[in-house]
PDB file of C-alpha atoms in Angstrom:
ATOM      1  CA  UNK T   1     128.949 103.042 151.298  1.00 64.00           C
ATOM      2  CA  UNK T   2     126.809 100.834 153.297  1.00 75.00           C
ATOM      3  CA  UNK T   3     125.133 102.665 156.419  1.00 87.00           C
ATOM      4  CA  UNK T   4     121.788 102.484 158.327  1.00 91.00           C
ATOM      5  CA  UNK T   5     119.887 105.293 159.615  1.00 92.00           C
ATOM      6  CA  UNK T   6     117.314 105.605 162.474  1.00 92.00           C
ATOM      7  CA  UNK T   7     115.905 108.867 164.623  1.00 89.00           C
ATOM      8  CA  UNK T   8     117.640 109.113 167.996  1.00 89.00           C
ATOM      9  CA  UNK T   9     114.938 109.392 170.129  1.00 94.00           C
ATOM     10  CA  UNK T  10     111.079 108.369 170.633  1.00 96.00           C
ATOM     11  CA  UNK T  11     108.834 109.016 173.690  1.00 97.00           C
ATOM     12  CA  UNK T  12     105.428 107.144 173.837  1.00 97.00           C
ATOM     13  CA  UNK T  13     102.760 106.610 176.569  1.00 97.00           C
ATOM     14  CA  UNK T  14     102.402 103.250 178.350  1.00 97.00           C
ATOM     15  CA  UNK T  15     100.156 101.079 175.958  1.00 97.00           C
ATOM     16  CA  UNK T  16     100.245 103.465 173.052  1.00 97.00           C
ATOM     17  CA  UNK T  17     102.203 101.590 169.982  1.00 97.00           C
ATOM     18  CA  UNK T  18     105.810 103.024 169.183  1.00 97.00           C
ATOM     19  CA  UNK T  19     106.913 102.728 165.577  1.00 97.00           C
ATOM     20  CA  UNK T  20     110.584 102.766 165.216  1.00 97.00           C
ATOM     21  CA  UNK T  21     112.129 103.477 161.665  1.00 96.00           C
ATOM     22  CA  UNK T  22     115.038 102.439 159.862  1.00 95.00           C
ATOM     23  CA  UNK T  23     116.210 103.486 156.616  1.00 95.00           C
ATOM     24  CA  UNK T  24     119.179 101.803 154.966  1.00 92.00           C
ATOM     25  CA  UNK T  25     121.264 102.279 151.526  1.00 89.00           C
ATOM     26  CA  UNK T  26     122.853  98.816 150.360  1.00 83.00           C
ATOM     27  CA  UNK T  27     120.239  97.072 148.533  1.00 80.00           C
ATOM     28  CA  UNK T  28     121.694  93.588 148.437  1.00 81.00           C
ATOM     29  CA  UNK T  29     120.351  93.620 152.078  1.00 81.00           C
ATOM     30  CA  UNK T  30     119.160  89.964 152.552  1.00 82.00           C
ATOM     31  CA  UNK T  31     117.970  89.916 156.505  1.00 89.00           C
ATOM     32  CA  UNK T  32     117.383  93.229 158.201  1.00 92.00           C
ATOM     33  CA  UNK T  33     117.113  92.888 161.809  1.00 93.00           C
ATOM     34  CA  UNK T  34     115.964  94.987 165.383  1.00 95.00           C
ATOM     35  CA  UNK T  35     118.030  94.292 168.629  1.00 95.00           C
ATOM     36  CA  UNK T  36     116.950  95.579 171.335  1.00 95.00           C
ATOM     37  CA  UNK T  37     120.196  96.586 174.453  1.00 93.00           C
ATOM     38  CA  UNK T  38     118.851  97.655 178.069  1.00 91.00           C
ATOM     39  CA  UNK T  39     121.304  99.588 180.224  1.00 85.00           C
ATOM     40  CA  UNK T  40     124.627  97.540 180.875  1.00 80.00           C
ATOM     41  CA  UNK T  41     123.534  94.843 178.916  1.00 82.00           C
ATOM     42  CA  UNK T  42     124.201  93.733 175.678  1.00 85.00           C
ATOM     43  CA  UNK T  43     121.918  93.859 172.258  1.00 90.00           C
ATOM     44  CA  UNK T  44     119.109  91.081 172.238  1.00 90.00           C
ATOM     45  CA  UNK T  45     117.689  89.891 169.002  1.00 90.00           C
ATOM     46  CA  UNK T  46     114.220  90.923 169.244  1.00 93.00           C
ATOM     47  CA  UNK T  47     113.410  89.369 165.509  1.00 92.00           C
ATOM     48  CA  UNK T  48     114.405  89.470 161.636  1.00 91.00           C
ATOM     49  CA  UNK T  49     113.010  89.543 158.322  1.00 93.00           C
ATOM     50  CA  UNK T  50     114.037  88.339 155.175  1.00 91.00           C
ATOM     51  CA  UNK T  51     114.505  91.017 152.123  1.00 88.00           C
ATOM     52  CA  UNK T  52     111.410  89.276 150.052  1.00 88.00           C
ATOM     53  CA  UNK T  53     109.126  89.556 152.855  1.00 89.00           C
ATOM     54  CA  UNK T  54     106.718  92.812 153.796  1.00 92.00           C
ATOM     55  CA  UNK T  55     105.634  92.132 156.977  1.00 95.00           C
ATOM     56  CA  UNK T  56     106.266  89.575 159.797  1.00 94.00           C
ATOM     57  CA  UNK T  57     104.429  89.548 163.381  1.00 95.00           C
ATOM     58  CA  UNK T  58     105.693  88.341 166.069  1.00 92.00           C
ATOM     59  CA  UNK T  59     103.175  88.759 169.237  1.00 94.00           C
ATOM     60  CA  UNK T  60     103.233  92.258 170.129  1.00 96.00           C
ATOM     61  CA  UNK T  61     105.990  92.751 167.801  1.00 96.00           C
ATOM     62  CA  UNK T  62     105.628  93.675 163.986  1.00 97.00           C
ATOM     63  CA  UNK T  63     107.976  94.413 161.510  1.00 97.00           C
ATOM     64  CA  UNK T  64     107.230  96.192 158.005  1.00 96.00           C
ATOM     65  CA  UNK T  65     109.797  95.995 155.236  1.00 95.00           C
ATOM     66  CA  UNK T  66     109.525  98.469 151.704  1.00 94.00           C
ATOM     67  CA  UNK T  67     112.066  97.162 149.582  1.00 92.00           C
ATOM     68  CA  UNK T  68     111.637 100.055 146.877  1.00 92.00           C
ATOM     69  CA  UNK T  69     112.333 103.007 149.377  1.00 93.00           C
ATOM     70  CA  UNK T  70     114.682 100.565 151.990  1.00 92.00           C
ATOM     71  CA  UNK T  71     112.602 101.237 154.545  1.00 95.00           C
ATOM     72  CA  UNK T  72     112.295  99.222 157.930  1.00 95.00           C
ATOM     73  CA  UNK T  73     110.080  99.635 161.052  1.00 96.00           C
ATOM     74  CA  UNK T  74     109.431  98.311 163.989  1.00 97.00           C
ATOM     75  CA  UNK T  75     106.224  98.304 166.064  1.00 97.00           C
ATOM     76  CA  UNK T  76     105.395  97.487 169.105  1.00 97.00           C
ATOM     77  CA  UNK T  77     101.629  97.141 170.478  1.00 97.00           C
ATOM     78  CA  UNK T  78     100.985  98.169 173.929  1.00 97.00           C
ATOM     79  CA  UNK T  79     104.099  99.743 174.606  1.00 97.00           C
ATOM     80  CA  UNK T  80     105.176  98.873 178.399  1.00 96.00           C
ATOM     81  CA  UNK T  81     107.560 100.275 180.862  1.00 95.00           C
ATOM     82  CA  UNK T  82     109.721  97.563 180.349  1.00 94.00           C
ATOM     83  CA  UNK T  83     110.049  98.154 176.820  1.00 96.00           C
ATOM     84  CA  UNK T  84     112.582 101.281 177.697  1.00 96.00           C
ATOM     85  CA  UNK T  85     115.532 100.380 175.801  1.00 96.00           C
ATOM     86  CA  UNK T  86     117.678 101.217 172.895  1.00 95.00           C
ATOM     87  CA  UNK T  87     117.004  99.761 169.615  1.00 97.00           C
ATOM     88  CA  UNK T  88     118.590  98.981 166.876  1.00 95.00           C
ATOM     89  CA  UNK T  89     118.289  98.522 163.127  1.00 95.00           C
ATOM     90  CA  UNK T  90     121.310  96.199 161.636  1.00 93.00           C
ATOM     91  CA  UNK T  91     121.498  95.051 157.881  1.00 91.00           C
ATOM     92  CA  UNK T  92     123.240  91.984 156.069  1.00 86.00           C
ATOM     93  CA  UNK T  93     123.951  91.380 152.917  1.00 75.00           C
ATOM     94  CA  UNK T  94     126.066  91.040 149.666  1.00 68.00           C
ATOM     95  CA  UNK T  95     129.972  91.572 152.403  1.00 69.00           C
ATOM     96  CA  UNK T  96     128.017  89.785 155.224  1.00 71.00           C
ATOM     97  CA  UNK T  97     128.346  92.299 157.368  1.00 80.00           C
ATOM     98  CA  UNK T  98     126.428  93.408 160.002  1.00 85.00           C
ATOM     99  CA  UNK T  99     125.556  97.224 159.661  1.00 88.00           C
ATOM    100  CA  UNK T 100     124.287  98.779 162.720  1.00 91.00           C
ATOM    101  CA  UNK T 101     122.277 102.106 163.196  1.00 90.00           C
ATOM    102  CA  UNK T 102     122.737 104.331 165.919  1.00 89.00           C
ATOM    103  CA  UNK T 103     119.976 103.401 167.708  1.00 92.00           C
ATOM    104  CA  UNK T 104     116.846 104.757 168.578  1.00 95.00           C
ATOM    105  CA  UNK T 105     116.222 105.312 172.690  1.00 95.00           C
ATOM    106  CA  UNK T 106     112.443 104.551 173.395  1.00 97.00           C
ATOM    107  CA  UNK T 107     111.227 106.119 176.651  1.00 97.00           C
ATOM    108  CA  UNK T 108     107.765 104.644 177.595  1.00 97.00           C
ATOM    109  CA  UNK T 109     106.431 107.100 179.892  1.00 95.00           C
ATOM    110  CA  UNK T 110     103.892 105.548 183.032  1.00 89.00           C
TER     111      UNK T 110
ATOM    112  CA  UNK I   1     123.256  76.612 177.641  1.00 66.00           C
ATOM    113  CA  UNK I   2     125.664  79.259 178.706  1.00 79.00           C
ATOM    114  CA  UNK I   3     125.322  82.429 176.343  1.00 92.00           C
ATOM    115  CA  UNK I   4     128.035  84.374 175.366  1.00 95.00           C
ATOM    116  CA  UNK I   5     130.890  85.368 178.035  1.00 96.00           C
ATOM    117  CA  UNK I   6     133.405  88.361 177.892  1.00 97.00           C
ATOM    118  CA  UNK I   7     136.529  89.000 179.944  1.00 97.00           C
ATOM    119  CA  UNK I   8     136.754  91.519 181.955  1.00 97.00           C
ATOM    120  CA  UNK I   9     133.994  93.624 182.295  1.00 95.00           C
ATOM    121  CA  UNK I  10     135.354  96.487 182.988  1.00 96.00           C
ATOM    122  CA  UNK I  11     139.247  97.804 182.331  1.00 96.00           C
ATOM    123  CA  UNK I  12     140.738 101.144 183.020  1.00 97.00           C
ATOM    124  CA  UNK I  13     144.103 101.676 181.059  1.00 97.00           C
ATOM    125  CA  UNK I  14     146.124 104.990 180.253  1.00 97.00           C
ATOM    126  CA  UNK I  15     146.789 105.924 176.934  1.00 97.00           C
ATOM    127  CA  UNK I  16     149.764 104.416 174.972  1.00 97.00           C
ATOM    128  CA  UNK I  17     149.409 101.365 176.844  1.00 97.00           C
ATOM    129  CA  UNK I  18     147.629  97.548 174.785  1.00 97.00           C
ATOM    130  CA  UNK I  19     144.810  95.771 176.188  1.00 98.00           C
ATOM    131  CA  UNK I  20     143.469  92.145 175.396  1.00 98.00           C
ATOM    132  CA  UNK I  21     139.680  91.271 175.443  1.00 98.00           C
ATOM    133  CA  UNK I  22     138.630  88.046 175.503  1.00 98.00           C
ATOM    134  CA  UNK I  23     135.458  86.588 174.363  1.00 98.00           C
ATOM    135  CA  UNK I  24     134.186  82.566 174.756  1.00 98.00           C
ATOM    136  CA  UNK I  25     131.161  82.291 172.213  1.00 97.00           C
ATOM    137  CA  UNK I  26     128.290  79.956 172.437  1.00 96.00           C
ATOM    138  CA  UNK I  27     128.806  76.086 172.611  1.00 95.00           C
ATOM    139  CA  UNK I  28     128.986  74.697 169.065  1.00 93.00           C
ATOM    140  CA  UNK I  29     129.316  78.232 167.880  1.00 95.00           C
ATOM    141  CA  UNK I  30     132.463  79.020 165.390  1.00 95.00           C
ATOM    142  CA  UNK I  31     131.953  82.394 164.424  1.00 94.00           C
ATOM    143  CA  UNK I  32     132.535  85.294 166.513  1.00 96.00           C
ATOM    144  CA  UNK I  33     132.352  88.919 165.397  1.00 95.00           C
ATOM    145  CA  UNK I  34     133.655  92.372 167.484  1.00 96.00           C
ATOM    146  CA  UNK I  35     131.957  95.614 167.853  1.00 95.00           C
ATOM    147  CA  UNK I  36     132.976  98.833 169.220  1.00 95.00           C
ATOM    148  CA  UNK I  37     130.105 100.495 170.469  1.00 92.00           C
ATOM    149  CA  UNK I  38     130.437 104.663 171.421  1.00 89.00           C
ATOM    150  CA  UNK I  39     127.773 107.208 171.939  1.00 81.00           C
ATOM    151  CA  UNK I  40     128.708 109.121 169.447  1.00 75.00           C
ATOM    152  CA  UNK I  41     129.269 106.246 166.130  1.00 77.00           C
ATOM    153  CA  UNK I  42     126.584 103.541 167.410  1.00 82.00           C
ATOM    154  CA  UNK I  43     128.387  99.912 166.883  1.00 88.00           C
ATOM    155  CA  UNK I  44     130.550 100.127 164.555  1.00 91.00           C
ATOM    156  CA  UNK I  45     132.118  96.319 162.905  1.00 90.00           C
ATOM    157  CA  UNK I  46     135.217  95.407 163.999  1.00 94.00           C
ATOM    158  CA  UNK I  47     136.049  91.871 162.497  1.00 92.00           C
ATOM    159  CA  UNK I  48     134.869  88.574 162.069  1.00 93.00           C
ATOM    160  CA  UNK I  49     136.458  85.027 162.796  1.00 95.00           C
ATOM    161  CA  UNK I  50     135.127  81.811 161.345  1.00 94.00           C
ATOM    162  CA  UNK I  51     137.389  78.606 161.734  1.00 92.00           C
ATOM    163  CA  UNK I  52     140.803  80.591 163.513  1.00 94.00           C
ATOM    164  CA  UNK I  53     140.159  82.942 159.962  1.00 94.00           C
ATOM    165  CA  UNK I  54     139.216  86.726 159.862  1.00 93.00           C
ATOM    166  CA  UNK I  55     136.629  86.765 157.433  1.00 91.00           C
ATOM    167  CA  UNK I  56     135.359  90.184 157.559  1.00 87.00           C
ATOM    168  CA  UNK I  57     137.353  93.622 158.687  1.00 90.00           C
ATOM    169  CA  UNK I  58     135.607  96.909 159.416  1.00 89.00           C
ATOM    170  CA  UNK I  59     137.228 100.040 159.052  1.00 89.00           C
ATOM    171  CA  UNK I  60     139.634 100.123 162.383  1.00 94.00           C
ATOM    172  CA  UNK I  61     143.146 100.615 162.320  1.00 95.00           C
ATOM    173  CA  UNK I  62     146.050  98.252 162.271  1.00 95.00           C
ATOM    174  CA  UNK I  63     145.961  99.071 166.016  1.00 97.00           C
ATOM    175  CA  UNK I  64     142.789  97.207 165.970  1.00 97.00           C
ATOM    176  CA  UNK I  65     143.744  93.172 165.807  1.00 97.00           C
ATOM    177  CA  UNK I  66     141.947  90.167 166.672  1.00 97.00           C
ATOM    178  CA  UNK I  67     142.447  85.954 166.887  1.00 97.00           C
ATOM    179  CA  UNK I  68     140.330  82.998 167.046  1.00 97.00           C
ATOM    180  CA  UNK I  69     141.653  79.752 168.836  1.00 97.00           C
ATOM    181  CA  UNK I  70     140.759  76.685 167.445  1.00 95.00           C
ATOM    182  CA  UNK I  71     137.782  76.330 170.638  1.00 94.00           C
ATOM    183  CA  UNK I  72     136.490  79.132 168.840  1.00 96.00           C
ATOM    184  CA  UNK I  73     137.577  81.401 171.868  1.00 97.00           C
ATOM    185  CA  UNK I  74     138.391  85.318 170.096  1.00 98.00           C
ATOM    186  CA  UNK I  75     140.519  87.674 171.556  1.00 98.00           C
ATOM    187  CA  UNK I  76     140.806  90.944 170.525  1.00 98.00           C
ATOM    188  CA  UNK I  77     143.916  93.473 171.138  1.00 98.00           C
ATOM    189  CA  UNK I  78     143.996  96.993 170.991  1.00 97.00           C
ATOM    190  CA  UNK I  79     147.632  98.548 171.220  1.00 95.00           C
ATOM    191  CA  UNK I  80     148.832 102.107 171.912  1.00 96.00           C
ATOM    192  CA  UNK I  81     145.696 102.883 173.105  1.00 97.00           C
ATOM    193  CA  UNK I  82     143.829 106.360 172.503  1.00 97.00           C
ATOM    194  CA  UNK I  83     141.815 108.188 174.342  1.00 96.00           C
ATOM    195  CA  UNK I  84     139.236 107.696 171.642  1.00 95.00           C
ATOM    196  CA  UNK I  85     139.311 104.143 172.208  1.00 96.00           C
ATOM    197  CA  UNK I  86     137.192 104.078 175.550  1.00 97.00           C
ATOM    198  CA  UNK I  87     134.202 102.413 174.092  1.00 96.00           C
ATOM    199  CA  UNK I  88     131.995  99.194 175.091  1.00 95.00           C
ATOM    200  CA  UNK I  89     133.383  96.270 173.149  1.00 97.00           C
ATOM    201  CA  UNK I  90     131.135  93.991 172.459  1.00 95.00           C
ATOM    202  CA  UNK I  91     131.275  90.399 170.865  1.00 96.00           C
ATOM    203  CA  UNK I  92     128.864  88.401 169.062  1.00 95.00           C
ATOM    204  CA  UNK I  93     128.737  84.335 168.363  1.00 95.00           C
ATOM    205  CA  UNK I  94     126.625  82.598 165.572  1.00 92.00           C
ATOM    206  CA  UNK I  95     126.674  79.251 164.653  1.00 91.00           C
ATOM    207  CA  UNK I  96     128.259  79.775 161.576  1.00 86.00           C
ATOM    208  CA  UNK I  97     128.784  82.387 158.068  1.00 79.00           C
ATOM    209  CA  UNK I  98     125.602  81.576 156.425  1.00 78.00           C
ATOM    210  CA  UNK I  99     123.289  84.900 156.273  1.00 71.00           C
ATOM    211  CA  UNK I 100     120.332  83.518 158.054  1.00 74.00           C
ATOM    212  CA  UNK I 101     122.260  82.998 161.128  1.00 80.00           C
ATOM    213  CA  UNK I 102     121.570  85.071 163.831  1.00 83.00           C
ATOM    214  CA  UNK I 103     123.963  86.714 166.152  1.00 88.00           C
ATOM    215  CA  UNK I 104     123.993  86.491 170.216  1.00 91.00           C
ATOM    216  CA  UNK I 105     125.888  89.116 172.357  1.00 92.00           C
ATOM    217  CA  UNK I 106     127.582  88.967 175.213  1.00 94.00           C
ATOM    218  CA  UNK I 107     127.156  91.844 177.853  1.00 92.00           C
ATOM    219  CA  UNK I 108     130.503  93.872 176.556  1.00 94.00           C
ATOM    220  CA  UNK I 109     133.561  94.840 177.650  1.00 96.00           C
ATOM    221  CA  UNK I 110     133.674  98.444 179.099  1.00 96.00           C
ATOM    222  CA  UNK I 111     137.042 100.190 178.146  1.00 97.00           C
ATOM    223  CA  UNK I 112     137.464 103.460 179.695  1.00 97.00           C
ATOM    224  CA  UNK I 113     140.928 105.052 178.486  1.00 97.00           C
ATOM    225  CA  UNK I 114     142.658 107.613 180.458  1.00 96.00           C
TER     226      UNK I 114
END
């Protein structure tokens, strides 16, 4: 079935980069996306990219797609304190649903 | 422009007992999706409405049921409630069913079953 996969944890230094992966198994993906949800809040789209892209920046923010192995990360350039969150990996495609990973808790330590 | 609102924020119930969560999405926004989100499973899909229509159904049980009004207001009702049900609910509005729409959340609903 469809599902989405990402590593639990991370722990980085403030203004190191953190590289968050993704892995996912329904290849009719179209948009693959990273949400980012502080405590009590809820998930904030951080950005997207479309299945025939590689790459897309976005400031600090850059997001590398491999199609072939389905295969998403995030990275973020000069990690900050404020970056402490959870983030998530979601896929659409073919159903239109959204399929969420578990979510990977970044600690940016001071 | 107000973002996505959810009523209440927090509910305590027992178990066997129903709840109702409400969501209001996004002006001008007529889809609305529900997610149950648990430490354990990440956010897992509930449903989606589009037009007063469920257009998409995760794997919940029948207990699991949902509406849209025709404001595009969702509610979404959980009966006979387990313990396994405490969870933070969350709801989602996009402007519409197209896949290159994206999806705002509200802050959740915080279920705590007892």
């Amino acid at each position: 079935g469809e599902d989405v996969e990402q590593s639990l944890f991370l722990s980085v230094r403030e203004g190191d980069s953190s590289v968050i992966n993704c892995t996912y198994t329904d290849s009719s993906s179209t948009y693959l996306y990273w949400y980012k949800q502080e405590p009590g809040a809820g998930l904030q789209l951080l950005t997207y990219i479309f299945s025939n892209m590689d790459m897309k920046q976005d400031q600090r923010l850059t997001v590398l797609l491999n199609k072939k192995d389905k295969h998403l990360s995030l990275r973020i350039a000069d990690t900050q304190t404020g970056d402490s969150a959870i983030y998530f990996c979601a896929a659409r495609g073919g159903t239109y649903k959204y399929i969420f990973g578990t979510g990977t808790r970044l600690k940016v330590l001071a | 422009k107000a973002g996505v609102t959810q009523t209440p924020r927090y509910l305590i119930k027992t178990r066997g007992q129903q709840v109702t969560l409400s969501c209001s999405p996004i002006s001008g926004h007529r889809s609305v999706s529900w997610y149950q989100q648990t430490p354990g499973q990440g956010l897992q899909f509930l449903f989606e409405y589009f037009s007063e229509t469920q257009r998409n159904k995760g794997n919940f049980p029948g207990r699991f049921s949902g509406r849209q009004f025709s404001n595009s207001r969702s509610e979404m009702n959980v009966s006979t409630l387990e313990l396994g049900d405490s969870a933070l609910y969350l709801c989602a509005s996009s402007p519409g069913l197209a896949v290159n729409n994206e999806q705002f959340f509200g802050p959740g609903t915080r279920l705590t079953v007892l």
